[in-house]
Coordinates of C-alpha atoms and ligand atoms in Angstrom, one line a residue:
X1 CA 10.5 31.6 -17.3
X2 CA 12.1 30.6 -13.8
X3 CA 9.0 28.2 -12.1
X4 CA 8.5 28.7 -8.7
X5 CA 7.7 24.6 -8.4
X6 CA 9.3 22.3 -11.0
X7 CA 7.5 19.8 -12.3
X8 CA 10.5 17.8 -11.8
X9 CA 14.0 18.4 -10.9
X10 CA 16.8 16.0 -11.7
X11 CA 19.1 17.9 -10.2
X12 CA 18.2 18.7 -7.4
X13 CA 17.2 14.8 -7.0
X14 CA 21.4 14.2 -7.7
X15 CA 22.1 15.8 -4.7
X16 CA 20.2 13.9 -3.0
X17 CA 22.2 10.9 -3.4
X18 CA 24.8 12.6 -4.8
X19 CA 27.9 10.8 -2.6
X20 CA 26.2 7.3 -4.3
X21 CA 26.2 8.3 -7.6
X22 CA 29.6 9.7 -8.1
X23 CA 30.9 7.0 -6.4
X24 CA 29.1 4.7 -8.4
X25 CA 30.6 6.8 -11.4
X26 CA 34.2 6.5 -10.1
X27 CA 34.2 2.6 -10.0
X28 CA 32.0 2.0 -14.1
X29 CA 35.1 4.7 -15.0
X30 CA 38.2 3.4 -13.1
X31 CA 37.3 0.0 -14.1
X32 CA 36.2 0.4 -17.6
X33 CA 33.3 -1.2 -17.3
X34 CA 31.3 0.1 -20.0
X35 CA 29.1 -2.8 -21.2
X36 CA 27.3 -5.8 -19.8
X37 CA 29.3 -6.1 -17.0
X38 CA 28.5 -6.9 -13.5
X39 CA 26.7 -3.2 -12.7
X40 CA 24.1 -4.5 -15.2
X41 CA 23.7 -8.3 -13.9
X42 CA 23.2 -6.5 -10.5
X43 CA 20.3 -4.2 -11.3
X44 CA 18.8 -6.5 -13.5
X45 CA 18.2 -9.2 -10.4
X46 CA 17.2 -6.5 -8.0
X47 CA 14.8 -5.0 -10.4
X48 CA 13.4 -9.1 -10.7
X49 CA 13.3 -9.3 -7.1
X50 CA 11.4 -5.9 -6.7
X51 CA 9.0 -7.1 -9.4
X52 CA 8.2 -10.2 -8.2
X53 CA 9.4 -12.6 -11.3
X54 CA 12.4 -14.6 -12.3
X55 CA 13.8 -12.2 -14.9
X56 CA 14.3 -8.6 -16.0
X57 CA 16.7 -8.3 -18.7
X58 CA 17.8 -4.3 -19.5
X59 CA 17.4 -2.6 -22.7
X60 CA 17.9 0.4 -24.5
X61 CA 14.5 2.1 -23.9
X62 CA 10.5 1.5 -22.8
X63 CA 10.0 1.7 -26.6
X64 CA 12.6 -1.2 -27.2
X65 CA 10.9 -3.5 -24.1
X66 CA 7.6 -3.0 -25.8
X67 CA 9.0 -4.1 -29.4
X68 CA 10.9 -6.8 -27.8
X69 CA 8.2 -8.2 -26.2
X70 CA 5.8 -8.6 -29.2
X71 CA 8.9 -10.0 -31.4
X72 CA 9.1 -12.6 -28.5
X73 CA 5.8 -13.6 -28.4
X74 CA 6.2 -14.3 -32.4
X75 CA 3.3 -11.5 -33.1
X76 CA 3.8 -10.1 -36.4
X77 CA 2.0 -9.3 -39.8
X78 CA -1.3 -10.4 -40.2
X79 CA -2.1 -10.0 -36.5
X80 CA -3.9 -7.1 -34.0
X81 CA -3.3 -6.5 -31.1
X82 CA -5.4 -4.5 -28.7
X83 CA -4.4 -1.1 -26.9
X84 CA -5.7 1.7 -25.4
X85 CA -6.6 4.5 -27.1
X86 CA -5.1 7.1 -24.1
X87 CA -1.4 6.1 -23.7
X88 CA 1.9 7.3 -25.0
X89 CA 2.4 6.6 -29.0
X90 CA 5.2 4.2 -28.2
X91 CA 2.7 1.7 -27.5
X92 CA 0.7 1.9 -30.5
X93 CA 4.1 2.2 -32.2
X94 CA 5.9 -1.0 -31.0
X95 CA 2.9 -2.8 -32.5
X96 CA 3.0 -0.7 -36.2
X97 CA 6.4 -1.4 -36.1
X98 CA 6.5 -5.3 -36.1
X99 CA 4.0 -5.1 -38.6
X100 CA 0.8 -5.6 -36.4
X101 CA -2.1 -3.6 -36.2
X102 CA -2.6 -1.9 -33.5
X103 CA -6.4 -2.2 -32.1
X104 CA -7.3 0.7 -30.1
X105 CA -10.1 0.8 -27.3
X106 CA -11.3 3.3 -25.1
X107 CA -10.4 4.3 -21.4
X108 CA -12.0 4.3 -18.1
X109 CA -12.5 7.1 -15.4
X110 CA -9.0 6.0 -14.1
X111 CA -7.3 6.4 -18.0
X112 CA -6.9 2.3 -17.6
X113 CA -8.2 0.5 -20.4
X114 CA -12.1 0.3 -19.9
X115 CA -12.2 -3.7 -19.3
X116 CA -15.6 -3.8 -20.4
X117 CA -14.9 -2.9 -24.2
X118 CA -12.0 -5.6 -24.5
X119 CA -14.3 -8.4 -25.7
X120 CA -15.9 -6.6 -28.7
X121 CA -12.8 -5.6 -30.0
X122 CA -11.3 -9.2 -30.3
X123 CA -11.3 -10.7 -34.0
X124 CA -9.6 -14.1 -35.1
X125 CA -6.9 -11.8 -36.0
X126 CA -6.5 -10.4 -32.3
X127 CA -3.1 -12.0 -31.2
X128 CA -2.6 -9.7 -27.9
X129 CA -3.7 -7.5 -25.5
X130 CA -1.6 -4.5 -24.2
X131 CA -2.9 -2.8 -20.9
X132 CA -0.8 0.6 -20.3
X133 CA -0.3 1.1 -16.5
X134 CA -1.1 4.5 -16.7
X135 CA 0.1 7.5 -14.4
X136 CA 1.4 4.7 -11.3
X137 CA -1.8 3.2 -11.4
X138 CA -2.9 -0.6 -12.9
X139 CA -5.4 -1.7 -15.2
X140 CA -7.5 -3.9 -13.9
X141 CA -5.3 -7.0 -14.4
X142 CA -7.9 -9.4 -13.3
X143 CA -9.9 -8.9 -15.6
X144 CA -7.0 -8.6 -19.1
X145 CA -5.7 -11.6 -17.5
X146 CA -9.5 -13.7 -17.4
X147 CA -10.1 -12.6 -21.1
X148 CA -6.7 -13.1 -22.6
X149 CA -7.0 -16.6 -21.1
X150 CA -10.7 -17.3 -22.6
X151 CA -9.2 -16.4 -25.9
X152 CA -6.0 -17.4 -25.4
X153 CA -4.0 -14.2 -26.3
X154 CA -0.8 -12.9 -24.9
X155 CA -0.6 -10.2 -22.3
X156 CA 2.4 -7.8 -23.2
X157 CA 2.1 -5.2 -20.3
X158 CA 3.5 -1.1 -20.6
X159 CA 4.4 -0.8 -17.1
X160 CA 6.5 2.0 -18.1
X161 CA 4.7 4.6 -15.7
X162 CA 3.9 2.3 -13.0
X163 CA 7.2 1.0 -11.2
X164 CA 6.0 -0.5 -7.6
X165 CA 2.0 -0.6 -8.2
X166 CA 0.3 -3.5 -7.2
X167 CA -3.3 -5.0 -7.4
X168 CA -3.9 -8.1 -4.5
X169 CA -0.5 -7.6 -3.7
X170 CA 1.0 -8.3 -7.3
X171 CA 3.1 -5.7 -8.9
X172 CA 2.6 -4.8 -12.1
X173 CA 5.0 -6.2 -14.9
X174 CA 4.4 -9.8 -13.0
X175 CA 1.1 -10.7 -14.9
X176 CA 1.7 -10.9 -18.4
X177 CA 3.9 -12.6 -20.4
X178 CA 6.6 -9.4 -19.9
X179 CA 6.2 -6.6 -18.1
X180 CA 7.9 -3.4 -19.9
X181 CA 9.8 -0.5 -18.4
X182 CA 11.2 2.5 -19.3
X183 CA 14.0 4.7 -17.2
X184 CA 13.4 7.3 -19.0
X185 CA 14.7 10.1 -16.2
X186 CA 11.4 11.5 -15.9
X187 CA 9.5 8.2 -14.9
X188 CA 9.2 7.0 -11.4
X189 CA 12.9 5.4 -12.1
X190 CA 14.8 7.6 -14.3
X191 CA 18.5 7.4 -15.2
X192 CA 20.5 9.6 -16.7
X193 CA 19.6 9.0 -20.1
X194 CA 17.7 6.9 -22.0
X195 CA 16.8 2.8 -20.3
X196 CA 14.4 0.5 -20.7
X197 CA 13.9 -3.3 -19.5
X198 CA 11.8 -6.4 -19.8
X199 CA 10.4 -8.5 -16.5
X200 CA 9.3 -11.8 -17.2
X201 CA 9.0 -15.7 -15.7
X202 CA 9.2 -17.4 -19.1
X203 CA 13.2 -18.4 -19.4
X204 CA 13.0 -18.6 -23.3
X205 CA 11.4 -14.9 -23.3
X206 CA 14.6 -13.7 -21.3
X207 CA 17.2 -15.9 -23.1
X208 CA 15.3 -14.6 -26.4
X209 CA 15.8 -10.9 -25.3
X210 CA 19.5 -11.2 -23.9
X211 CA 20.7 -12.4 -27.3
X212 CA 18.6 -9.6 -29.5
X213 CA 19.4 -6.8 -27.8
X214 CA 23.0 -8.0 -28.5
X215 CA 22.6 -8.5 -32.0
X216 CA 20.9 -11.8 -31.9
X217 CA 24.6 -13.2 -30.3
X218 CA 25.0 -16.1 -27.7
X219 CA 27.8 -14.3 -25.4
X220 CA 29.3 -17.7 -24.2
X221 CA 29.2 -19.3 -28.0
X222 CA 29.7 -16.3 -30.8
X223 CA 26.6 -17.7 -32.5
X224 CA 24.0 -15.5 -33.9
X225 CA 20.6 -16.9 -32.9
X226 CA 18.6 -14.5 -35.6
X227 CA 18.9 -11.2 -36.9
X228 CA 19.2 -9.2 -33.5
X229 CA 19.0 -5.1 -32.3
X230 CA 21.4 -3.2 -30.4
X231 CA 19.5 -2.4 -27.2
X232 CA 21.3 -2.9 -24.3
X233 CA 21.1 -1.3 -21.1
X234 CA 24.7 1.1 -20.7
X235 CA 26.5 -0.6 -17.7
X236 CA 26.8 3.0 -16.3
X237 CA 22.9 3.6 -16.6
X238 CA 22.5 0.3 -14.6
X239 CA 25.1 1.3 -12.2
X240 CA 23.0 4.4 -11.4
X241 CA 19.5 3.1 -11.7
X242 CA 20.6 0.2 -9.1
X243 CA 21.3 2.9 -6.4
X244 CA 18.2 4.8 -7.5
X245 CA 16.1 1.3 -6.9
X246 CA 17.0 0.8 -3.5
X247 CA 15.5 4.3 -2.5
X248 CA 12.6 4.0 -4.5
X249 CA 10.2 2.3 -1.7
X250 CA 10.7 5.3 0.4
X251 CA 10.4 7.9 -2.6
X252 CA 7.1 6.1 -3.4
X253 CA 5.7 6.7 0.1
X254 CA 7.0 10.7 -0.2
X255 CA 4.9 10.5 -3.8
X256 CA 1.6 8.8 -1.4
X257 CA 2.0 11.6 1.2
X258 CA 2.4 14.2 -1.8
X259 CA -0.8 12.8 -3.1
X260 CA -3.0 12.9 0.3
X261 CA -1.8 16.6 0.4
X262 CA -3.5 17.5 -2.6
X263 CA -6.6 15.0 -1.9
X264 CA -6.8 16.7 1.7
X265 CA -6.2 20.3 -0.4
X266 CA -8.3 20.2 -3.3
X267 CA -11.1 17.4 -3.1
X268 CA -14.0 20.5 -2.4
X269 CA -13.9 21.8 -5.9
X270 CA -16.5 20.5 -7.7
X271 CA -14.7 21.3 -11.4
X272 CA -11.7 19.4 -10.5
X273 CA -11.9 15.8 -10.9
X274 CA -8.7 13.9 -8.4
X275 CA -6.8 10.7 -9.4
X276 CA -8.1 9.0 -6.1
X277 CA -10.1 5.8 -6.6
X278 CA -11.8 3.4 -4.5
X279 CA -10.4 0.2 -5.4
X280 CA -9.1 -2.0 -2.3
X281 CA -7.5 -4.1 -4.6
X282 CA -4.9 -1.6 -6.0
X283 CA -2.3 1.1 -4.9
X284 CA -1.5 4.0 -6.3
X285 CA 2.4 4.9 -7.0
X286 CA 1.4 8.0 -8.5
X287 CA 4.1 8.6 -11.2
X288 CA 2.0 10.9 -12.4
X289 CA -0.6 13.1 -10.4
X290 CA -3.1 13.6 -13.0
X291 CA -6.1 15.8 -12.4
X292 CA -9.2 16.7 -15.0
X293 CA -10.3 20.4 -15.1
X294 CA -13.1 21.4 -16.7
X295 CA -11.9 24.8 -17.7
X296 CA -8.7 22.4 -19.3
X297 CA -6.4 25.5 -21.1
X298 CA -7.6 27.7 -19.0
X299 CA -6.6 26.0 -15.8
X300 CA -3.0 24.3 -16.9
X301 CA -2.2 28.3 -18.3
X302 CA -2.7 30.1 -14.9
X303 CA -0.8 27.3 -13.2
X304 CA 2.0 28.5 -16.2
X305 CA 1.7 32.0 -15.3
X306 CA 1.6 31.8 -11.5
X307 CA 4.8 29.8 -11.6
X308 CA 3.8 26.0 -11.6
X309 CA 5.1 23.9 -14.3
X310 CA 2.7 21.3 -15.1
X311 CA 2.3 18.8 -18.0
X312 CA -0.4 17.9 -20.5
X313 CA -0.5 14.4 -21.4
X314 CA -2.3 14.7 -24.2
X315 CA -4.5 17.6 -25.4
X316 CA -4.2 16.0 -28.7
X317 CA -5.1 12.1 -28.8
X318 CA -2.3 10.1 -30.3
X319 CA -4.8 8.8 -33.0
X320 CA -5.4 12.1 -34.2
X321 CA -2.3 12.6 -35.5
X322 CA -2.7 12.0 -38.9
X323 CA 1.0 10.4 -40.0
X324 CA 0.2 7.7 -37.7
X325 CA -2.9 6.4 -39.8
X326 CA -4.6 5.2 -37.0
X327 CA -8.2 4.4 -37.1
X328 CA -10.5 7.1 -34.9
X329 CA -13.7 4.7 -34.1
X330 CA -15.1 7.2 -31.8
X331 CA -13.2 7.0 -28.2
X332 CA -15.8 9.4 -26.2
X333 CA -13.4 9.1 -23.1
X334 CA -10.4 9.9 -24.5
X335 CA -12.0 12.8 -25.9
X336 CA -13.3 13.8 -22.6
X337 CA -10.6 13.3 -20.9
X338 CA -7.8 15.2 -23.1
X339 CA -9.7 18.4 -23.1
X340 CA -9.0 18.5 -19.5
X341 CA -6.0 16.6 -18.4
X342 CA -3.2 18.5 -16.6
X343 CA -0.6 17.0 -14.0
X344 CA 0.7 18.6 -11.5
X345 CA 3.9 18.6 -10.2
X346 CA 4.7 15.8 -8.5
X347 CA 8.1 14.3 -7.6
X348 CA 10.3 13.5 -4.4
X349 CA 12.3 16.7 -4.6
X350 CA 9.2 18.8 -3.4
X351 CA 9.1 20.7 -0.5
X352 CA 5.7 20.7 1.6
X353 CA 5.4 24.4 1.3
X354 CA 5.7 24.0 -2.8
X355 CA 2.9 21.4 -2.7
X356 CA 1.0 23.6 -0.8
X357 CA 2.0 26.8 -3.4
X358 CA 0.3 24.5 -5.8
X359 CA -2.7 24.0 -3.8
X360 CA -3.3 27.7 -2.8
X361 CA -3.0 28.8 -6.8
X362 CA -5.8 26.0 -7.9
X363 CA -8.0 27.2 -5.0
X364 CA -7.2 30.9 -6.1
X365 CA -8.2 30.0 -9.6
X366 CA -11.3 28.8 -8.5
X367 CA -11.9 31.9 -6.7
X368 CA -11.6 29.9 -3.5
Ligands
PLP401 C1 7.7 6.4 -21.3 C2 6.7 5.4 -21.9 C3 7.0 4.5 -22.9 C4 8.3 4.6 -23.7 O1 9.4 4.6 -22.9 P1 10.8 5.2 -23.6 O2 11.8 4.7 -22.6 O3 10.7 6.6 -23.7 O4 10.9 4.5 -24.9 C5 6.0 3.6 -23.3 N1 4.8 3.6 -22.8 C6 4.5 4.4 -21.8 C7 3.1 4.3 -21.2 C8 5.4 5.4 -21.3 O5 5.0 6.2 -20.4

């Protein structure tokens, strides 16, 4: 079916910096420049500066960042660590795959990690805590940070969805021990193809990352510092995901102004539930405009058949799926919230006029 509004388009989003790309293209290609060259250098300290910490070192994927980060911070069999239990599996995953056990706790009214239920779920085996930044909007980082000191645990933060969010001024992927990002093209910076990358302050994390993704090698020396991965962000990917960087403070603000639109559009219908919360303290980047109808299929299928291509993330809680063997200790939010969650489109490419198509059908479906 052709959609009247996309909930993304990637192409449309090329020609919008189209002469920068393919000119970005020309030089990686003339030049051969295929692997860690200086495109990658580049992005990497712009994405650092743009954070807010001394390092960002580029990997593969989100996925690898995550797994990176807990191999860095020495976590391993034996040891929990705590997530929440509304994010995307690669969370969870990272953990299961290192050979930790993933600790799952339920979410808040903003899908953030409900704060209040970290401390109960802390044994003498809990080695970490993982807040997931979900939708372009932070956990309450105050708070992980306060109890991760108390009990001295190590903060691995999935930033992945939340690229230029801040609470009191401090972007997200500058409190933990690493921050983790994916560019994954649908996220809020998306290559081309698959990207990932750490942020951190600690030197020996960075240094520790830089010679993994390679294989565990020292560049400079030829010497294998362990059994390493092959990770690495593609020079080309870096190339384009630098240019993409430097416009995303203005694509955020588009994403802001999207956001009051459907605020100012859609905030009188009492089913509907808005991501709009009243928190001084943090900014929404809104990756992800994520709304919570109670009619749930209903509502997300008439957007579907009046032309409006939304996404469900997740009817079906990741801990529910039974391969996983995950432990379901009763997550009453998560439940809630899955039943209803449906995002709708939003990305820079839209028009006003689309955003407002949007708006008219959600009214129109609730007979207003
Ligand atoms: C996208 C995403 C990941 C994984 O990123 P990939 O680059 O696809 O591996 C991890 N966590 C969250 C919250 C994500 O949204």
């Amino acid at each position: 079916m052709a959609y009247k509004v996309r909930f993304v388009d990637p192409a449309k989003n090329y020609r919008m910096i189209k002469d920068e790309i393919d000119a970005a293209y020309f030089e990686v290609m003339s030049k051969g420049d295929l692997i860690d060259r200086g495109q990658l250098k580049r992005f990497e300290e712009n994405l650092a500066a743009f954070v807010g910490v001394k390092y960002a070192v580029g990997l593969n994927s989100g996925y690898d960042a995550l797994h990176m980060s807990l191999r860095a911070a020495g976590i391993g069999a034996g040891d929990e660590v705590i997530v929440p239990s509304h994010t995307f599996v690669a969370s969870a995953s990272a953990i299961v795959n290192v050979g930790a056990r993933p600790v799952l706790v339920d979410v808040g009214k903003d899908f953030n990690i409900d704060v209040e239920k970290i401390e109960s779920a802390i044994t003498p085996k809990t080695r970490g805590i993982m807040p997931v930044h979900l939708s372009g909007y932070m956990a309450d980082m105050v708070r992980v940070m306060n109890i991760a000191e108390k009990y001295r645990l190590v903060v691995v933060e999935d930033a992945c969805q939340s690229l230029g969010s801040s609470m009191l001024g401090r972007r997200a992927g500058s409190w933990g021990l690493t921050g983790c990002w994916s560019f994954y093209p649908f996220k809020i910076l998306g290559g081309y193809g698959d990207g990932g990358a750490i942020t951190t302050n600690d030197p020996e994390v960075a240094l520790f990352a830089t010679r993994m993704r390679y294989n565990g090698e020292d560049r400079q020396s030829g010497e294998y510092h362990g059994h390493g991965f092959t990770c690495l962000l593609d020079n080309l990917q870096a190339a384009f995901l630098d240019i993409k960087l430097a416009h995303l403070p203005r694509w955020i603000v588009r994403r802001k102004e999207i956001a009051e639109r459907y605020r100012a559009g859609l905030s009188d219908l009492p089913d509907l539930l808005l991501p709009h919360y009243n928190d001084p303290r943090r900014d929404h980047v809104y990756q992800n405009y994520v709304v919570r109808s109670k009619q749930g299929d209903a509502f997300s299928d008439y957007l579907k058949e009046n032309g409006i291509e939304v996404l469900i993330q997740f009817r079906k809680p990741y801990y529910r799926h039974e391969a996983l063997k995950l432990e379901d200790s009763g997550f009453p939010e998560t439940e809630a919230l899955s039943r209803e969650v449906c995002s709708l489109p939003m990305n820079v490419e839209l028009e006003d006029a689309e955003v407002d198509y949007v708006i008219r059908t959600v009214r129109a479906f609730y007979g207003k």
